[in-house]
Amino acid sequence: MLFNSFIFAAFFIVVYCLYLSLRNHYRIQNYLLLVASYVFYGYWDNRFLALIAISTVIDFVAGLKIEDSTSLRSRRFFLALSIISNLSFLGFFKYFSFFSDTAIQVLTGFGLAADSMTLNIILPIGISFYTFQTLSYSIDIYLGRMKATRNFFDFALFVAFFPQLVAGPIERASTLLPQITSPRLLKADQINAGMFLILWGYFKKMAIADNLGEVVTSVFNNYTDYQGLDIVIATLAFTIQIYGDFSGYSDIARGLSKLMGFELMLNFNLPYFATNPSDFWKRWHISLSTWFRDYVYIPLGGNRTGSLATYRNLAITMILCGLWHGAAWNFIVWGAFHGLLLVVYRLMKARFSYVLKWLNVSSTMTSTIGIIVMFLLTNIGWIIFRSSSIQQAVYMVTHLGFASSTETLDFVYDLLFFSFPLLIVQIWQFRTQDLLIPTKLIAWSRVPLYAAMLALIIVFGERDLSEFIYFQF
């Protein structure tokens, strides 16, 4: 059930009307949302329901046992049960074929015969998101950061909450569960913000990302037919597409949640205005980057054990982050690329600052240079990310240039036309440091703005429904 489908619109209207009719009975609202979430998830493939239900039961029981057990050994056992079971599900469904094929290639390289083990494994949608969400619950209870919930249905709703189930944000139980276990009070500004986020999210997905996706597909799927400016334009188009697509989903999820009185965490904060690699990961897919920071980077030692250990920890964390995105070498290389950027930035930060100070470069110019450099580096990373193989990524990076073709002008037109509205709004948000600045406009100027976005969605929105890019992760 895609957010950008009529069936979802009908589904949400029905659920929302029932939800509002139960506004004085938040417990019953929770049951309604739980049933709706399972209907929403089961619509994709009802076989996936068993998996999310099993994961929910395991982590609910593990959380209680971790909190109630008096012996450290028992607490560790149930924490291990939660971690191993969740990672086993994720590893089997998402990575079995990748690791199996890689092992066969290694054995073949050593001259050993090996038969391919082929299983028709269907990747359950959203498994990477809700797996990390439930893992954080068990780990936080073990570390004493929160108490286990005693109500199974509340926990089940935390795991399956439909607005953010299949593509995040990856919520922490310490912030979402308290909202589930208490009455929600709808406020006018919350509804106003929710409506804007929903509309803005659909606009970024349907009017911007889906249209630029045609340019991206044309070049990336036939990359040997292109070089020079066509690859440059397609890369820029993908940079906008993936942001519009993924942040669009997050905006819709946050907007839908606000209409029901829930506050989900901010997942994107103008990432292409980042001035350095560290700043980028504080702005891009924030729920994932903070998850890896809290549950991988810091436990590895973070930056507390010397420079070399810090570089190692950064590299490991980013490689795992890349692997989280997909079972393919290009994602691992993409993660390693960002890990390298983080390490190089740490190594060169003091030197860069000294040179800029010596040249008497203003802070504004320094930030501008940082934004431009980081944007260019991010684009190189997106080539690796979008490519279907390392060979393709190498070809595209080495064939960037100024050569044009008969299609170049059409590609340029599409890139500029569909990126311009996003650029204007993002500059406005950046200068005001307020992502919800359009909601602060007075009604006579806000209504035409919303009407214009809606009209552009209707006119330019793709008629053929396309999945959100991060559904595959």
C-alpha positions as CSV (number, residue, x, y, z in Angstrom):
1,M,0.0,0.0,0.0
2,L,2.0,3.0,-1.3
3,F,1.6,6.4,0.3
4,N,1.1,7.8,-3.2
5,S,-1.8,5.5,-4.1
6,F,-5.6,6.1,-4.0
7,I,-6.0,2.9,-1.9
8,F,-3.8,4.4,0.9
9,A,-5.7,7.7,0.7
10,A,-9.0,5.8,1.3
11,F,-7.4,3.7,4.0
12,F,-6.1,6.7,5.9
13,I,-9.3,8.6,5.6
14,V,-11.3,5.7,7.1
15,V,-8.7,5.1,9.9
16,Y,-8.5,8.8,10.7
17,C,-12.2,9.3,10.9
18,L,-12.5,6.3,13.3
19,Y,-9.5,7.6,15.2
20,L,-11.0,11.0,15.7
21,S,-14.3,9.5,16.8
22,L,-12.4,7.7,19.6
23,R,-10.6,10.8,20.8
24,N,-11.7,10.4,24.4
25,H,-10.5,6.7,24.4
26,Y,-6.8,6.6,23.6
27,R,-6.6,2.9,24.5
28,I,-9.1,2.0,21.9
29,Q,-7.4,4.3,19.5
30,N,-4.2,2.2,20.1
31,Y,-6.1,-1.0,19.2
32,L,-7.4,0.7,16.1
33,L,-4.0,1.8,15.0
34,L,-2.5,-1.6,15.7
35,V,-5.1,-3.3,13.6
36,A,-4.7,-0.6,10.9
37,S,-0.9,-1.1,11.0
38,Y,-1.2,-4.8,10.4
39,V,-3.7,-4.3,7.6
40,F,-1.3,-1.8,6.0
41,Y,1.7,-4.1,6.3
42,G,-0.2,-7.2,5.3
43,Y,-1.4,-5.5,2.1
44,W,2.1,-5.8,0.7
45,D,2.3,-9.5,1.5
46,N,0.4,-11.2,4.3
47,R,3.3,-13.6,4.8
48,F,5.3,-10.8,6.3
49,L,2.9,-10.4,9.2
50,A,4.2,-13.6,10.8
51,L,7.7,-12.3,10.8
52,I,6.9,-8.9,12.4
53,A,4.7,-10.6,14.9
54,I,7.4,-13.1,15.9
55,S,10.0,-10.3,16.2
56,T,7.5,-8.3,18.4
57,V,6.9,-11.2,20.8
58,I,10.6,-12.0,21.1
59,D,11.6,-8.4,21.9
60,F,8.6,-7.8,24.2
61,V,9.5,-10.9,26.3
62,A,13.2,-10.1,26.2
63,G,12.6,-6.6,27.4
64,L,10.6,-7.9,30.4
65,K,13.2,-10.5,31.2
66,I,16.1,-8.1,31.0
67,E,14.4,-5.7,33.4
68,D,13.1,-8.3,35.8
69,S,16.1,-10.7,36.0
70,T,18.3,-10.2,39.0
71,S,21.4,-12.0,37.6
72,L,23.7,-10.4,35.1
73,R,24.0,-13.7,33.2
74,S,20.3,-13.9,32.7
75,R,20.1,-10.3,31.5
76,R,22.9,-10.9,29.0
77,F,21.2,-14.1,27.8
78,F,17.9,-12.3,27.0
79,L,19.8,-9.3,25.4
80,A,21.7,-11.8,23.3
81,L,18.4,-13.6,22.4
82,S,17.0,-10.3,21.1
83,I,20.1,-9.3,19.2
84,I,20.7,-12.7,17.6
85,S,17.1,-13.3,16.7
86,N,16.7,-9.9,15.1
87,L,20.0,-10.0,13.2
88,S,19.3,-13.6,12.1
89,F,16.0,-12.6,10.5
90,L,17.6,-9.6,8.9
91,G,20.7,-11.6,7.8
92,F,18.7,-14.4,6.3
93,F,16.2,-12.4,4.4
94,K,18.4,-9.6,3.3
95,Y,22.0,-11.0,3.1
96,F,21.9,-14.7,2.6
97,S,22.1,-14.6,-1.2
98,F,24.8,-11.9,-1.1
99,F,27.1,-13.8,1.3
100,S,26.4,-17.1,-0.4
101,D,27.4,-15.8,-3.8
102,T,30.4,-14.0,-2.4
103,A,31.6,-17.2,-0.7
104,I,31.2,-19.1,-4.0
105,Q,33.2,-16.5,-5.9
106,V,36.0,-16.7,-3.3
107,L,36.1,-20.5,-3.4
108,T,36.1,-20.4,-7.2
109,G,39.0,-18.0,-7.1
110,F,41.0,-20.5,-5.2
111,G,40.1,-23.2,-7.7
112,L,37.6,-25.0,-5.6
113,A,34.3,-26.1,-7.1
114,A,31.2,-24.8,-5.3
115,D,27.5,-25.1,-6.3
116,S,25.3,-22.1,-5.9
117,M,22.6,-22.3,-3.3
118,T,19.6,-20.5,-4.7
119,L,16.6,-19.8,-2.6
120,N,13.7,-17.7,-3.6
121,I,13.9,-15.4,-0.7
122,I,11.5,-12.4,-0.7
123,L,12.8,-9.4,1.2
124,P,10.2,-8.3,3.8
125,I,9.6,-4.7,3.3
126,G,10.7,-2.4,6.1
127,I,12.6,-5.2,7.9
128,S,15.8,-3.1,8.2
129,F,13.8,-0.3,9.9
130,Y,11.7,-2.2,12.4
131,T,14.6,-4.6,13.2
132,F,16.8,-1.6,14.3
133,Q,13.9,-0.1,16.1
134,T,13.2,-3.2,18.3
135,L,17.0,-3.8,18.8
136,S,17.3,-0.3,20.3
137,Y,14.5,-1.1,22.7
138,S,16.2,-4.2,24.1
139,I,19.6,-2.5,24.3
140,D,18.2,0.6,26.1
141,I,16.5,-1.5,28.7
142,Y,19.7,-3.5,29.3
143,L,21.7,-0.2,29.7
144,G,19.1,1.2,32.1
145,R,18.1,4.0,29.7
146,M,14.4,3.1,29.9
147,K,11.9,0.7,31.5
148,A,10.2,-2.2,29.7
149,T,6.6,-1.7,28.8
150,R,4.2,-4.1,30.4
151,N,1.5,-3.8,27.8
152,F,2.1,-6.1,24.8
153,F,-0.3,-4.2,22.5
154,D,1.4,-0.9,23.2
155,F,4.7,-2.5,22.3
156,A,3.2,-4.1,19.2
157,L,2.0,-0.7,18.0
158,F,5.4,0.8,18.7
159,V,6.9,-1.8,16.3
160,A,4.3,-1.6,13.6
161,F,3.1,2.0,13.7
162,F,2.1,2.3,10.0
163,P,3.2,5.9,9.1
164,Q,6.9,5.1,9.7
165,L,6.9,1.3,9.5
166,V,8.4,0.6,6.1
167,A,10.9,3.5,5.7
168,G,11.3,5.2,9.0
169,P,12.2,7.3,10.8
170,I,13.7,4.7,13.0
171,E,12.1,5.7,16.3
172,R,13.4,5.0,19.8
173,A,11.1,3.4,22.3
174,S,12.0,6.1,24.9
175,T,10.3,8.8,22.7
176,L,7.5,7.0,20.8
177,L,6.3,4.6,23.5
178,P,5.4,7.4,26.0
179,Q,3.2,8.9,23.3
180,I,1.5,5.6,22.7
181,T,0.8,5.0,26.4
182,S,-0.8,8.4,27.1
183,P,-3.6,10.4,25.6
184,R,-2.9,12.5,22.5
185,L,-4.2,16.1,22.4
186,L,-4.4,17.5,18.9
187,K,-3.4,21.2,18.6
188,A,-4.1,23.6,15.7
189,D,-0.4,24.2,15.1
190,Q,0.2,20.5,15.0
191,I,-2.5,20.0,12.4
192,N,-1.2,22.9,10.4
193,A,2.3,21.5,10.4
194,G,1.0,18.0,9.6
195,M,-0.9,19.2,6.6
196,F,2.1,21.1,5.2
197,L,4.5,18.1,5.8
198,I,2.1,15.8,4.0
199,L,1.7,18.1,1.0
200,W,5.4,19.0,0.9
201,G,6.3,15.3,1.1
202,Y,4.0,14.3,-1.8
203,F,5.3,17.3,-3.8
204,K,8.9,16.2,-3.3
205,K,8.1,12.6,-4.2
206,M,5.6,12.9,-7.0
207,A,6.4,16.2,-8.7
208,I,10.2,16.3,-8.2
209,A,11.7,12.9,-7.5
210,D,9.6,10.8,-9.9
211,N,10.1,13.1,-12.8
212,L,13.9,13.3,-12.3
213,G,13.9,9.6,-11.9
214,E,13.3,9.3,-15.7
215,V,16.6,11.2,-16.4
216,V,18.4,9.0,-13.8
217,T,17.0,5.7,-15.2
218,S,17.8,6.7,-18.8
219,V,21.5,7.2,-18.0
220,F,22.3,4.8,-15.2
221,N,20.5,1.9,-16.8
222,N,22.3,2.5,-20.1
223,Y,25.5,4.0,-18.8
224,T,27.9,2.8,-21.5
225,D,25.9,4.9,-24.0
226,Y,26.7,8.1,-22.1
227,Q,29.6,10.2,-21.0
228,G,30.5,13.8,-20.1
229,L,27.7,16.2,-19.2
230,D,25.0,13.5,-19.5
231,I,26.5,11.6,-16.6
232,V,27.0,14.9,-14.6
233,I,23.4,15.8,-15.1
234,A,22.1,12.3,-14.3
235,T,24.2,12.3,-11.1
236,L,22.8,15.7,-10.0
237,A,19.3,14.4,-10.9
238,F,19.8,11.4,-8.7
239,T,21.1,13.6,-5.9
240,I,17.8,15.5,-6.0
241,Q,15.7,12.4,-6.7
242,I,16.9,10.3,-3.7
243,Y,16.6,13.3,-1.4
244,G,13.1,14.2,-2.6
245,D,12.0,10.6,-2.5
246,F,13.3,9.6,0.9
247,S,12.8,12.9,2.7
248,G,9.4,13.1,1.0
249,Y,8.4,9.8,2.6
250,S,9.7,11.0,6.0
251,D,7.7,14.2,5.7
252,I,4.5,12.3,4.9
253,A,5.1,9.9,7.8
254,R,5.7,12.8,10.2
255,G,2.7,14.7,8.8
256,L,0.3,11.8,9.1
257,S,1.6,11.2,12.7
258,K,1.1,14.8,13.6
259,L,-2.6,14.6,12.5
260,M,-3.0,11.8,15.1
261,G,-1.1,13.7,17.8
262,F,2.2,11.8,17.5
263,E,5.6,13.5,17.0
264,L,8.2,11.5,15.1
265,M,11.8,12.6,15.0
266,L,13.2,14.8,12.3
267,N,15.0,12.6,9.7
268,F,16.3,15.2,7.3
269,N,17.6,18.7,8.0
270,L,18.7,20.3,4.8
271,P,21.6,17.8,4.2
272,Y,22.9,19.4,1.0
273,F,23.7,22.5,3.0
274,A,26.2,20.5,5.1
275,T,29.7,22.0,5.3
276,N,31.6,18.8,6.0
277,P,31.1,15.0,6.2
278,S,30.3,15.0,9.9
279,D,27.7,17.8,9.4
280,F,26.2,15.8,6.5
281,W,25.5,12.8,8.7
282,K,23.9,15.1,11.3
283,R,21.4,16.2,8.6
284,W,20.9,13.1,6.4
285,H,18.8,10.1,7.6
286,I,19.3,11.3,11.1
287,S,17.4,8.4,12.7
288,L,19.9,5.9,11.1
289,S,23.1,7.9,11.7
290,T,22.3,8.5,15.3
291,W,21.4,4.8,15.7
292,F,24.8,3.8,14.4
293,R,26.5,6.4,16.5
294,D,24.8,5.2,19.7
295,Y,24.8,1.5,19.2
296,V,28.0,0.9,17.1
297,Y,30.4,3.8,17.0
298,I,30.3,4.7,20.8
299,P,30.4,1.1,22.0
300,L,33.4,0.5,19.7
301,G,35.1,3.3,21.7
302,G,34.0,6.3,19.7
303,N,36.8,9.0,19.8
304,R,37.8,8.2,23.4
305,T,40.7,5.8,22.7
306,G,43.1,7.7,20.5
307,S,43.2,8.9,16.9
308,L,43.9,5.6,15.2
309,A,41.1,3.8,17.1
310,T,38.7,6.7,16.2
311,Y,39.5,6.3,12.5
312,R,39.0,2.6,12.8
313,N,35.7,3.1,14.5
314,L,34.5,5.6,11.9
315,A,35.4,3.2,9.1
316,I,33.7,0.2,10.7
317,T,30.6,2.2,11.5
318,M,30.2,3.6,8.0
319,I,30.9,0.3,6.2
320,L,28.2,-1.3,8.3
321,C,26.0,1.7,7.5
322,G,26.6,1.0,3.8
323,L,25.8,-2.7,4.3
324,W,22.6,-1.8,6.0
325,H,21.5,-0.1,2.8
326,G,21.8,-3.2,0.7
327,A,23.4,-6.6,0.1
328,A,25.8,-5.4,-2.7
329,W,29.4,-4.3,-2.9
330,N,28.5,-0.9,-4.2
331,F,26.7,-0.1,-0.9
332,I,29.7,-1.3,1.1
333,V,32.1,0.8,-1.0
334,W,29.7,3.8,-0.6
335,G,29.8,3.4,3.2
336,A,33.6,3.0,3.0
337,F,33.8,6.2,0.9
338,H,31.9,8.2,3.5
339,G,34.0,6.6,6.2
340,L,37.1,7.8,4.3
341,L,35.6,11.3,4.1
342,L,35.1,11.4,7.8
343,V,38.6,10.3,8.5
344,V,40.2,12.7,6.0
345,Y,38.2,15.6,7.4
346,R,39.4,14.8,11.0
347,L,43.0,14.6,9.7
348,M,42.8,17.9,7.7
349,K,40.4,20.0,9.8
350,A,43.1,21.9,11.7
351,R,45.1,22.4,8.5
352,F,42.1,23.7,6.6
353,S,41.2,26.1,9.4
354,Y,44.8,27.4,9.6
355,V,45.0,28.0,5.8
356,L,41.6,29.7,5.7
357,K,42.5,31.9,8.6
358,W,45.9,32.8,7.1
359,L,44.1,33.8,3.8
360,N,41.7,35.9,5.9
361,V,38.6,34.1,4.5
362,S,35.4,35.2,6.2
363,S,33.2,32.7,8.0
364,T,30.5,33.1,5.4
365,M,32.9,32.3,2.6
366,T,34.3,29.4,4.6
367,S,30.8,27.9,5.0
368,T,30.0,28.5,1.3
369,I,33.2,26.7,0.2
370,G,32.5,23.9,2.6
371,I,28.9,23.5,1.3
372,I,30.1,23.4,-2.3
373,V,32.9,20.9,-1.7
374,M,30.7,18.6,0.4
375,F,27.9,18.7,-2.2
376,L,30.4,17.6,-4.9
377,L,31.8,14.8,-2.8
378,T,28.2,13.7,-1.9
379,N,27.5,13.5,-5.6
380,I,30.4,11.2,-6.2
381,G,29.1,9.0,-3.4
382,W,25.7,8.9,-5.0
383,I,27.2,7.5,-8.2
384,I,28.6,4.6,-6.2
385,F,25.3,4.2,-4.4
386,R,23.1,4.2,-7.5
387,S,25.4,2.0,-9.7
388,S,24.5,-1.6,-10.1
389,S,28.1,-2.7,-9.9
390,I,31.6,-1.4,-9.0
391,Q,32.5,-1.5,-12.7
392,Q,29.6,0.9,-13.5
393,A,30.6,3.3,-10.7
394,V,34.2,3.3,-12.0
395,Y,33.0,3.9,-15.6
396,M,30.7,6.8,-14.6
397,V,33.2,8.5,-12.3
398,T,35.9,8.3,-15.0
399,H,33.7,9.6,-17.8
400,L,32.5,12.7,-16.1
401,G,33.2,15.7,-18.3
402,F,31.8,18.4,-20.6
403,A,31.0,16.3,-23.7
404,S,27.4,16.6,-24.7
405,S,24.9,14.6,-26.8
406,T,21.6,15.2,-28.5
407,E,19.8,14.5,-25.2
408,T,21.8,16.8,-23.0
409,L,19.6,19.9,-23.4
410,D,16.5,17.8,-22.5
411,F,18.2,16.5,-19.5
412,V,19.3,20.0,-18.4
413,Y,15.8,21.3,-18.9
414,D,14.3,18.6,-16.7
415,L,16.9,19.0,-14.0
416,L,16.5,22.8,-13.8
417,F,12.7,22.7,-14.1
418,F,12.0,20.1,-11.5
419,S,14.8,21.1,-9.1
420,F,14.0,24.9,-9.0
421,P,11.0,24.8,-6.6
422,L,12.9,22.6,-4.2
423,L,15.9,24.8,-4.3
424,I,13.9,28.0,-3.6
425,V,12.1,26.5,-0.6
426,Q,15.3,24.9,0.8
427,I,17.1,28.2,0.6
428,W,14.2,29.9,2.4
429,Q,14.3,27.2,5.1
430,F,18.1,27.4,5.4
431,R,18.1,31.2,5.7
432,T,15.4,31.2,8.3
433,Q,16.7,28.0,10.0
434,D,13.0,26.9,10.1
435,L,11.9,23.9,8.2
436,L,8.2,24.8,8.9
437,I,8.6,28.4,7.8
438,P,5.7,28.0,5.2
439,T,3.3,27.3,8.0
440,K,4.1,30.6,9.6
441,L,2.8,32.6,6.7
442,I,-0.6,34.3,7.1
443,A,-3.5,32.5,5.6
444,W,-3.8,34.7,2.5
445,S,-0.3,33.8,1.4
446,R,-0.2,30.3,2.8
447,V,-3.3,29.0,1.0
448,P,-2.1,30.0,-2.5
449,L,1.3,28.3,-1.8
450,Y,-0.4,25.1,-0.8
451,A,-2.8,25.3,-3.8
452,A,0.2,25.8,-6.1
453,M,2.0,22.7,-4.8
454,L,-1.2,20.7,-5.1
455,A,-1.7,21.9,-8.7
456,L,1.9,21.0,-9.6
457,I,1.4,17.5,-8.1
458,I,-1.8,17.0,-10.2
459,V,-0.2,18.3,-13.4
460,F,3.3,16.9,-13.1
461,G,2.8,13.9,-10.8
462,E,3.6,10.6,-12.4
463,R,0.5,8.6,-13.3
464,D,2.4,5.3,-12.9
465,L,2.9,4.7,-9.2
466,S,6.5,4.2,-8.2
467,E,7.7,2.8,-4.9
468,F,9.8,4.9,-2.6
469,I,13.5,4.2,-3.1
470,Y,14.2,3.2,0.5
471,F,11.5,0.5,0.4
472,Q,14.2,-1.8,-1.0
473,F,16.3,-1.3,2.1
